[in-house]
Amino acid sequence: MKVSAAQKDYSKLSSQLLILGVFEKEKLPSHLSKNVLDAAKIEKFSGKDGEACYVRLNGKLKRVVLLGLGKKEKFDLAKVREFSGKSYLVASSKKVEEFCLDLFEIEEDVLLRAQAATEGIVLASYKFDKYKKKEDKQPEVKNVSILVSDVKLGKKGVMIGSVLGEAVMFARDIANDPANKLTPTAMGNIAKKISKESGMKCKVLDKKQIVKQKMNGLLAVSQGSIEEPRFIEMEYGSGKDTVVLVGKGLTFDAGGISLKPGVRMDEMKFDMCGAAVVLGVMKAVAKLKPKLHVVGLIGAAENMPSGSAVKPGDLIEYNNGKSVEVMHTDAEGRLVLADVLIHAKKFKPKAMIDFATLTGACVVALGHASAGLMSNSDTLCLKMELASRKSSEKIWRLPMYEEYSDLLKSDVADLRNLGGWSGEAGTSTAGCFLKEFVECENWAHLDIAGVAWGMKENSYTKKGATGFGIRLVSQLLLDWK
Ligand code: BES
Ligand code: ZN
Ligand code: ZN
């Protein structure tokens, strides 16, 4: 599907379908044909959120669909995405190959709105059906044209939106893939492939090299599985600032010896969604080319119970000199991330952000509406907050008080990988554990356990992996100052 921006000019409009967003109680634009105005009157169309009015015409324009946008004061970029996604679904149900989209009064902020609209349209078309028997081909939407008041800005927005939409779909595909297909080895190969395609540097360490690097957390977590771990390092661009992105890449998390219950254990194939964010952002920045040095690091492993698995009470000695007592083998993400965070220091990052489906406690605290943000830097948090408003991906800062770090004390080692057995402040204690391995003044940790999959469905986010975080971080890097 190709999305483009076109000058809004109703006198020249020729299309199979025009979708027009209308605010609640707003007067319909007078340039609409009488047929449309009459139909809206007869159907008492009032522009309420979710309302629709279909009109068939017989000129150069074949159909018009009016979609309610709800109250004007409540209309934000999240609504632009939702509305545009819905437009795609309407067009697709009408089996047209092409349609035009007009967001009533798109004049303000043309670039951001065109970007958001494009993301909504592209992502609404996402399906994960590669393992299903192919049904007879239905006609598909091939071209969408977004009508804007300023084509130059509109085109730029559409370009960014298309790149981000594609990057999110790419990440959704990787994350939705089952764990027997997407192994750590397969993830390493994907990183190599996208790096080669876009001229990025890429190193993938196999088990032997990981042993040599003494990445003992990654080794401990993966030692119970027949799947070898991988450590992935990708590099884009140059520039005075280096931003390091770190992802948790557990291609499956059975919990290890501290085995998880069977109910919904299948969902633990999504425990690599942090890594998918890193892969998606790297793919996007290679196309959007911000003036930055961006490094993507991933620790990929499978956490399984077996005779060779790491056991509760075992000790891990990290290559920065710190020791960790493994109290719970299901708190494996932090054990892997510790190695990756230590490694990140080598790039002397200006900022570092990690993404991880780290704790069930984060789902309890924030549900599926928001990611948990923990950070040592108010400046970085502010930047992320701004990017989050633009990308319509919610984040909420949680504290990292010393009281939580105190819970991580061990009798035999420098640290233990569990706060309290009752799970108190489980998300914050996990964040505090990671902090022990960070040497960067601008570090943020995003716990995406509640938002990486299973979010409330909307027009552009369906069941399965969401790709949450890719748009947010790409925006942050594009706006970087
Ligand atoms: N991958 C899980 C976290 C998770 C759970 C994400 C449910 C999404 C939904 C993580 O490795 C884990 O198992 N964490 C434990 C930590 C605990 C043992 C301290 C948890 O949250 O129960
Ligand atoms: Zn776990
Ligand atoms: Zn996990």
Coordinates of C-alpha atoms and ligand atoms in Angstrom, one line a residue:
M1 CA 0.0 0.0 0.0
K2 CA 1.2 3.5 -0.9
V3 CA 0.2 6.5 1.1
S4 CA 0.8 10.0 -0.4
A5 CA -0.1 13.6 0.4
A6 CA -2.1 15.7 -2.1
Q7 CA -3.3 19.3 -2.2
K8 CA -6.8 19.7 -0.8
D9 CA -8.9 20.9 -3.8
Y10 CA -12.4 19.6 -4.1
S11 CA -13.0 20.9 -7.6
K12 CA -10.4 18.5 -8.9
L13 CA -11.2 15.5 -6.7
S14 CA -11.6 12.2 -8.5
S15 CA -11.7 9.0 -6.5
Q16 CA -13.6 5.8 -5.7
L17 CA -14.1 7.0 -2.2
L18 CA -13.6 10.1 -0.1
I19 CA -13.6 9.8 3.7
L20 CA -14.2 13.0 5.5
G21 CA -13.8 13.4 9.2
V22 CA -16.4 15.8 10.8
F23 CA -16.4 17.2 14.3
E24 CA -19.4 17.0 16.5
K25 CA -21.9 19.8 15.9
E26 CA -19.6 21.3 13.2
K27 CA -21.3 22.7 10.1
L28 CA -20.5 20.5 7.0
P29 CA -18.2 22.2 4.5
S30 CA -20.3 24.0 1.8
H31 CA -18.1 22.6 -1.0
L32 CA -19.6 19.2 -0.5
S33 CA -22.2 18.3 -3.2
K34 CA -25.9 18.7 -2.4
N35 CA -26.4 14.9 -2.4
V36 CA -24.0 14.6 0.5
L37 CA -25.4 17.5 2.5
D38 CA -29.0 16.1 2.0
A39 CA -27.9 12.6 3.0
A40 CA -26.3 13.9 6.2
K41 CA -29.5 15.8 7.0
I42 CA -31.8 12.8 6.4
E43 CA -29.6 10.5 8.5
K44 CA -29.3 13.2 11.2
F45 CA -25.5 12.9 11.1
S46 CA -24.1 14.9 13.9
G47 CA -20.3 14.1 13.9
K48 CA -20.4 12.1 17.2
D49 CA -17.4 9.8 17.7
G50 CA -18.0 6.6 15.8
E51 CA -20.9 7.9 13.7
A52 CA -20.8 7.2 10.0
C53 CA -22.9 8.3 6.9
Y54 CA -22.4 6.6 3.5
V55 CA -23.4 8.4 0.3
R56 CA -23.1 7.1 -3.2
L57 CA -22.5 9.6 -6.0
N58 CA -22.2 9.4 -9.8
G59 CA -19.6 12.0 -10.7
K60 CA -15.8 11.8 -10.7
L61 CA -16.2 11.0 -7.0
K62 CA -18.0 7.7 -6.6
R63 CA -18.7 7.6 -2.8
V64 CA -18.4 9.8 0.3
V65 CA -18.2 8.5 3.8
L66 CA -18.6 11.0 6.6
L67 CA -17.0 9.8 9.9
G68 CA -17.7 11.4 13.2
L69 CA -14.6 12.7 15.0
G70 CA -16.3 13.6 18.2
K71 CA -15.6 16.8 20.1
K72 CA -13.1 19.2 18.5
E73 CA -11.5 20.1 21.8
K74 CA -10.8 16.4 22.5
F75 CA -9.3 15.7 19.1
D76 CA -5.6 14.9 19.5
L77 CA -3.0 12.9 17.6
A78 CA -4.2 9.6 19.2
K79 CA -7.7 10.4 17.6
V80 CA -6.0 11.1 14.3
R81 CA -4.5 7.6 14.3
E82 CA -7.7 6.0 15.5
F83 CA -9.8 7.8 12.9
S84 CA -7.3 7.2 10.0
G85 CA -7.1 3.5 10.9
K86 CA -10.9 3.3 10.8
S87 CA -10.9 5.0 7.4
Y88 CA -8.7 2.2 6.1
L89 CA -11.0 -0.4 7.6
V90 CA -14.0 1.3 6.0
A91 CA -12.3 1.5 2.6
S92 CA -11.2 -2.1 2.9
S93 CA -14.7 -3.3 3.7
K94 CA -16.0 -1.3 0.6
K95 CA -13.4 -3.3 -1.4
V96 CA -12.0 -0.2 -3.1
E97 CA -8.4 -0.1 -4.3
E98 CA -7.9 3.6 -3.7
F99 CA -9.3 6.3 -1.4
C100 CA -8.8 9.9 -0.3
L101 CA -8.8 11.0 3.3
D102 CA -9.7 14.4 4.5
L103 CA -9.3 15.2 8.2
F104 CA -11.7 18.1 8.6
E105 CA -9.5 21.2 9.3
I106 CA -6.1 19.5 9.1
E107 CA -4.4 22.9 8.8
E108 CA -2.8 23.0 12.2
D109 CA 0.3 20.9 12.5
V110 CA 0.1 19.5 9.1
L111 CA 3.3 17.5 9.4
L112 CA 2.5 15.7 12.6
R113 CA -1.1 15.1 11.6
A114 CA -0.1 13.6 8.2
Q115 CA 2.4 11.5 10.0
A116 CA -0.1 10.2 12.5
A117 CA -2.7 9.6 9.8
T118 CA -0.3 7.6 7.8
E119 CA 0.7 5.5 10.8
G120 CA -3.0 4.8 11.5
I121 CA -3.7 3.8 7.9
V122 CA -0.6 1.6 7.5
L123 CA -0.9 -0.2 10.8
A124 CA -4.7 -0.8 10.4
S125 CA -3.7 -2.9 7.4
Y126 CA -1.5 -5.2 9.5
K127 CA -2.3 -9.0 9.6
F128 CA -0.3 -11.9 11.0
D129 CA -1.5 -14.7 8.8
K130 CA 1.6 -16.2 7.3
Y131 CA 0.9 -19.6 8.9
K132 CA -2.7 -19.8 7.7
K133 CA -4.0 -21.4 4.6
K134 CA -4.3 -18.7 2.0
E135 CA -7.9 -17.7 1.2
D136 CA -9.0 -16.4 -2.2
K137 CA -7.5 -13.0 -2.8
Q138 CA -9.7 -10.1 -1.9
P139 CA -9.1 -6.7 -3.6
E140 CA -6.8 -4.7 -1.5
V141 CA -6.4 -1.0 -0.9
K142 CA -3.3 0.0 -2.9
N143 CA -3.3 3.8 -2.8
V144 CA -4.3 6.3 -0.2
S145 CA -4.1 10.0 -0.6
I146 CA -4.3 12.3 2.4
L147 CA -5.6 15.7 1.5
V148 CA -3.7 18.5 3.1
S149 CA -3.5 22.3 3.0
D150 CA 0.4 22.3 2.7
V151 CA 1.7 19.6 0.4
K152 CA 5.4 20.0 1.4
L153 CA 4.7 19.5 5.0
G154 CA 2.2 16.8 4.3
K155 CA 4.6 14.8 2.2
K156 CA 7.3 14.9 4.9
G157 CA 4.7 13.7 7.5
V158 CA 3.6 10.9 5.2
M159 CA 7.2 9.9 4.6
I160 CA 8.0 9.6 8.3
G161 CA 4.7 7.9 9.0
S162 CA 5.2 5.3 6.3
V163 CA 8.7 4.5 7.6
L164 CA 7.5 4.2 11.2
G165 CA 4.4 2.2 10.2
E166 CA 6.6 -0.3 8.2
A167 CA 9.1 -0.5 11.2
V168 CA 6.3 -1.3 13.6
M169 CA 4.8 -4.0 11.3
F170 CA 8.3 -5.5 10.9
A171 CA 8.6 -5.7 14.7
R172 CA 5.1 -7.1 15.1
D173 CA 6.0 -9.8 12.6
I174 CA 9.1 -10.8 14.6
A175 CA 7.3 -10.7 17.9
N176 CA 4.3 -12.7 16.7
D177 CA 6.5 -15.4 15.4
P178 CA 6.4 -18.5 17.6
A179 CA 9.4 -19.4 19.7
N180 CA 10.2 -22.5 17.7
K181 CA 10.7 -20.2 14.6
L182 CA 12.1 -17.1 16.2
T183 CA 15.0 -18.6 18.2
P184 CA 17.9 -16.4 19.5
T185 CA 19.9 -17.6 16.4
A186 CA 17.1 -16.6 14.1
M187 CA 17.0 -13.2 15.8
G188 CA 20.7 -12.8 15.2
N189 CA 20.2 -13.5 11.5
I190 CA 17.4 -10.9 11.3
A191 CA 19.7 -8.3 12.8
K192 CA 22.5 -9.2 10.2
K193 CA 20.0 -9.0 7.4
I194 CA 18.5 -5.6 8.2
S195 CA 22.0 -4.2 8.9
K196 CA 23.3 -5.5 5.5
E197 CA 20.3 -4.0 3.7
S198 CA 20.8 -0.6 5.2
G199 CA 24.5 -0.4 5.5
M200 CA 24.7 -0.6 9.3
K201 CA 27.5 -2.2 11.2
C202 CA 26.4 -5.4 12.9
K203 CA 28.1 -8.0 15.2
V204 CA 26.4 -11.1 16.4
L205 CA 28.2 -13.1 19.1
D206 CA 27.6 -16.8 19.3
K207 CA 27.9 -18.8 22.5
K208 CA 31.7 -19.3 22.2
Q209 CA 32.2 -15.6 21.8
I210 CA 29.8 -14.9 24.6
V211 CA 31.8 -17.2 26.9
K212 CA 35.0 -15.3 25.8
Q213 CA 33.3 -12.0 26.7
K214 CA 32.3 -13.4 30.1
M215 CA 28.7 -12.4 29.7
N216 CA 27.8 -14.7 32.5
G217 CA 24.2 -13.6 33.0
L218 CA 23.3 -14.3 29.4
L219 CA 25.0 -17.7 29.7
A220 CA 23.3 -18.6 33.0
V221 CA 19.8 -17.8 31.7
S222 CA 20.3 -19.8 28.5
Q223 CA 22.2 -22.8 29.9
G224 CA 19.0 -24.8 30.5
S225 CA 17.9 -24.6 26.8
I226 CA 19.2 -26.4 23.7
E227 CA 19.0 -23.0 21.9
E228 CA 22.2 -21.1 22.0
P229 CA 22.2 -17.5 23.2
R230 CA 23.1 -14.6 20.9
F231 CA 24.5 -11.1 21.7
I232 CA 23.6 -8.6 19.1
E233 CA 25.3 -5.2 18.4
M234 CA 24.1 -2.9 15.6
E235 CA 25.4 0.6 14.8
Y236 CA 23.9 3.4 12.8
G237 CA 25.5 6.7 11.7
S238 CA 27.9 9.0 13.3
G239 CA 27.4 12.3 15.2
K240 CA 28.6 13.8 18.3
D241 CA 25.9 12.2 20.5
T242 CA 25.7 8.5 20.9
V243 CA 22.4 7.0 22.0
V244 CA 22.4 3.3 23.1
L245 CA 19.2 1.3 22.9
V246 CA 19.0 -2.0 24.8
G247 CA 16.5 -4.8 24.4
K248 CA 15.4 -7.8 26.4
G249 CA 15.3 -10.7 23.8
L250 CA 13.9 -13.7 25.7
T251 CA 12.5 -15.6 22.7
F252 CA 10.7 -17.8 25.3
D253 CA 10.4 -17.5 29.0
A254 CA 9.2 -20.7 30.7
G255 CA 10.5 -19.4 34.0
G256 CA 13.3 -21.9 34.2
I257 CA 13.5 -24.1 37.4
S258 CA 11.1 -21.6 39.0
L259 CA 8.7 -22.7 36.4
K260 CA 5.7 -20.5 35.4
P261 CA 2.1 -21.9 35.6
G262 CA 0.8 -23.4 32.4
V263 CA -2.1 -20.9 31.9
R264 CA -1.2 -18.4 29.2
M265 CA 2.4 -19.5 29.2
D266 CA 2.2 -19.4 25.4
E267 CA 2.3 -15.6 25.7
M268 CA 5.9 -15.8 26.9
K269 CA 6.9 -16.0 23.2
F270 CA 6.4 -12.2 23.4
D271 CA 9.2 -11.9 26.0
M272 CA 11.4 -10.6 23.2
C273 CA 9.3 -7.5 22.5
G274 CA 12.0 -5.2 24.0
A275 CA 14.4 -6.6 21.4
A276 CA 11.8 -6.1 18.7
V277 CA 11.7 -2.4 19.6
V278 CA 15.4 -2.1 19.1
L279 CA 15.3 -3.9 15.8
G280 CA 12.3 -1.8 14.6
V281 CA 14.0 1.5 15.7
M282 CA 17.3 0.6 14.0
K283 CA 15.4 -0.2 10.8
A284 CA 13.6 3.2 11.0
V285 CA 16.6 5.4 11.8
A286 CA 18.5 3.8 8.9
K287 CA 15.8 5.4 6.7
L288 CA 15.1 8.6 8.6
K289 CA 18.8 9.4 9.1
P290 CA 18.9 11.6 12.2
K291 CA 22.3 13.2 12.9
L292 CA 23.2 10.8 15.7
H293 CA 25.2 7.7 16.4
V294 CA 22.6 5.1 17.5
V295 CA 23.7 1.7 18.9
G296 CA 21.3 -1.2 19.3
L297 CA 22.2 -4.0 21.7
I298 CA 20.2 -7.1 22.4
G299 CA 20.7 -10.1 24.7
A300 CA 18.8 -13.0 23.2
A301 CA 18.2 -16.3 25.0
E302 CA 15.6 -18.9 25.9
N303 CA 14.7 -19.5 29.6
M304 CA 13.9 -23.2 30.1
P305 CA 13.9 -25.7 32.9
S306 CA 16.2 -28.7 32.5
G307 CA 19.0 -30.7 34.1
S308 CA 21.5 -28.1 33.0
A309 CA 19.4 -25.0 33.9
V310 CA 20.5 -22.4 36.4
K311 CA 19.1 -23.1 39.9
P312 CA 17.8 -20.9 42.7
G313 CA 20.8 -20.2 44.9
D314 CA 23.3 -20.2 42.1
L315 CA 25.8 -17.4 41.8
I316 CA 26.6 -15.3 38.8
E317 CA 29.9 -13.3 38.6
Y318 CA 29.6 -10.4 36.1
N319 CA 32.5 -9.1 34.1
N320 CA 32.3 -5.7 35.9
G321 CA 33.2 -7.5 39.2
K322 CA 29.6 -7.6 40.7
S323 CA 28.1 -10.9 41.9
V324 CA 24.5 -11.8 41.9
E325 CA 22.6 -14.5 43.8
V326 CA 19.9 -16.1 41.7
M327 CA 16.9 -16.3 44.0
H328 CA 14.3 -16.8 41.3
T329 CA 15.1 -18.1 37.8
D330 CA 12.0 -16.5 36.4
A331 CA 13.5 -13.0 37.1
E332 CA 15.8 -13.7 34.2
G333 CA 15.4 -10.6 32.2
R334 CA 17.4 -8.5 34.6
L335 CA 20.2 -11.1 34.6
V336 CA 20.5 -10.9 30.8
L337 CA 20.1 -7.1 30.7
A338 CA 22.9 -6.6 33.3
D339 CA 25.4 -8.0 30.8
V340 CA 24.1 -5.8 28.0
L341 CA 24.1 -2.7 30.2
I342 CA 27.7 -3.3 31.2
H343 CA 28.7 -3.7 27.6
A344 CA 26.9 -0.4 26.6
K345 CA 29.5 1.6 28.6
K346 CA 32.1 1.0 25.9
F347 CA 30.2 3.4 23.6
K348 CA 30.3 6.3 26.2
P349 CA 26.6 7.0 25.6
K350 CA 25.1 10.4 26.0
A351 CA 21.8 8.6 26.7
M352 CA 20.8 5.0 27.1
I353 CA 17.3 3.5 27.0
D354 CA 16.4 -0.1 27.7
F355 CA 13.1 -1.8 26.7
A356 CA 11.9 -5.0 28.5
T357 CA 8.8 -7.0 29.2
L358 CA 10.4 -7.2 32.6
T359 CA 7.7 -7.6 35.3
G360 CA 4.2 -8.9 35.8
A361 CA 4.0 -6.3 38.5
C362 CA 4.0 -3.5 35.9
V363 CA 0.8 -5.0 34.3
V364 CA -0.7 -4.9 37.8
A365 CA 0.3 -1.3 38.4
L366 CA -0.5 0.3 35.0
G367 CA -2.6 -2.4 33.2
H368 CA -2.4 -2.4 29.4
A369 CA -2.7 1.4 29.0
S370 CA 0.8 2.6 29.8
A371 CA 4.5 1.5 30.0
G372 CA 6.4 2.0 33.2
L373 CA 9.3 4.5 33.0
M374 CA 12.2 4.5 35.4
S375 CA 15.1 6.9 35.0
N376 CA 18.0 8.7 36.7
S377 CA 17.5 11.8 34.5
D378 CA 14.6 14.3 34.6
T379 CA 15.9 15.8 31.3
L380 CA 15.6 12.5 29.5
C381 CA 12.2 11.8 31.1
L382 CA 11.0 15.2 29.8
K383 CA 12.2 14.4 26.3
M384 CA 10.5 11.0 26.4
E385 CA 7.3 12.6 27.7
L386 CA 7.2 15.0 24.7
A387 CA 7.9 12.1 22.2
S388 CA 5.2 10.0 23.9
R389 CA 2.6 12.7 23.4
K390 CA 3.5 12.9 19.7
S391 CA 3.5 9.1 19.2
S392 CA 0.3 8.4 21.3
E393 CA 2.1 5.8 23.4
K394 CA 1.6 6.4 27.1
I395 CA 4.4 6.2 29.6
W396 CA 4.2 6.8 33.4
R397 CA 7.2 7.3 35.6
L398 CA 7.7 5.1 38.6
P399 CA 10.1 5.8 41.5
M400 CA 13.4 4.1 42.2
Y401 CA 13.7 4.9 45.9
E402 CA 16.6 3.6 48.0
E403 CA 14.2 1.5 50.0
Y404 CA 13.7 -0.6 46.9
S405 CA 17.4 -1.1 46.3
D406 CA 17.7 -2.2 50.0
L407 CA 15.4 -5.1 49.1
L408 CA 18.0 -6.4 46.7
K409 CA 20.6 -7.2 49.3
S410 CA 22.0 -10.7 49.4
D411 CA 23.6 -12.7 52.2
V412 CA 26.2 -14.2 49.9
A413 CA 26.6 -11.9 46.9
D414 CA 26.6 -8.1 46.1
L415 CA 23.0 -8.4 45.0
R416 CA 20.1 -10.8 44.5
N417 CA 17.7 -10.9 41.6
L418 CA 14.5 -10.7 43.6
G419 CA 13.1 -7.9 45.8
G420 CA 10.6 -9.5 48.1
W421 CA 8.8 -12.8 47.9
S422 CA 5.5 -11.0 48.1
G423 CA 6.4 -9.1 44.9
E424 CA 6.2 -5.7 46.6
A425 CA 7.1 -2.8 44.3
G426 CA 8.1 -5.5 41.8
T427 CA 8.6 -3.1 38.9
S428 CA 10.7 -0.6 40.8
T429 CA 12.9 -3.3 42.4
A430 CA 13.6 -4.6 38.9
G431 CA 14.5 -1.1 37.8
C432 CA 16.7 -0.6 40.8
F433 CA 18.5 -3.9 40.0
L434 CA 19.3 -2.7 36.4
K435 CA 20.5 0.7 37.8
E436 CA 23.4 -1.2 39.5
F437 CA 24.8 -2.0 36.1
V438 CA 24.3 1.4 34.4
E439 CA 27.1 3.9 33.9
C440 CA 25.4 6.7 32.1
E441 CA 23.9 9.9 33.4
N442 CA 20.9 9.8 31.1
W443 CA 19.4 6.4 31.4
A444 CA 15.8 5.3 31.1
H445 CA 14.2 1.9 31.6
L446 CA 10.9 1.2 30.0
D447 CA 9.0 -1.8 31.3
I448 CA 6.7 -2.7 28.4
A449 CA 5.2 -5.9 30.0
G450 CA 1.6 -4.5 29.8
V451 CA 1.7 -2.8 26.4
A452 CA 3.9 -5.0 24.2
W453 CA 0.8 -7.2 23.6
G454 CA -2.8 -7.6 24.8
M455 CA -3.6 -3.8 24.7
K456 CA -7.2 -2.8 24.2
E457 CA -7.9 -3.2 20.5
N458 CA -8.4 -0.2 18.3
S459 CA -8.5 0.4 14.6
Y460 CA -4.7 0.2 14.2
T461 CA -3.8 -2.2 17.0
K462 CA -5.1 -5.7 16.9
K463 CA -4.5 -8.8 19.0
G464 CA -0.9 -9.9 19.3
A465 CA 2.3 -7.9 19.4
T466 CA 1.8 -4.1 19.2
G467 CA 5.3 -2.8 18.5
F468 CA 4.8 -0.3 21.4
G469 CA 7.8 2.0 21.8
I470 CA 9.1 2.1 18.2
R471 CA 7.3 5.3 17.3
L472 CA 8.1 6.9 20.6
V473 CA 11.8 6.3 20.5
S474 CA 12.1 7.1 16.8
Q475 CA 10.4 10.4 17.5
L476 CA 12.7 11.1 20.3
L477 CA 15.7 10.5 18.0
L478 CA 14.3 12.6 15.2
D479 CA 13.7 15.5 17.7
W480 CA 17.1 15.0 19.5
K481 CA 18.9 18.2 20.5
Ligands
BES1 N1 8.8 -12.0 31.4 C1 8.4 -11.9 32.7 C2 7.5 -10.7 33.0 C3 6.1 -10.7 32.5 C4 5.1 -11.4 33.1 C5 5.8 -10.0 31.4 C6 3.8 -11.4 32.6 C7 4.5 -9.9 30.9 C8 3.5 -10.6 31.5 C9 9.6 -11.9 33.6 O1 10.7 -12.5 33.2 C10 9.1 -12.5 34.9 O2 8.8 -13.6 34.9 N2 9.2 -11.7 36.0 C11 8.8 -12.1 37.3 C12 9.7 -11.5 38.3 C13 9.6 -12.0 39.7 C14 9.9 -13.5 39.7 C15 10.4 -11.2 40.6 C16 7.3 -11.7 37.5 O3 7.0 -10.6 37.1 O4 6.6 -12.5 38.1
ZN2 ZN 10.7 -14.6 33.7
ZN3 ZN 10.9 -12.7 31.1

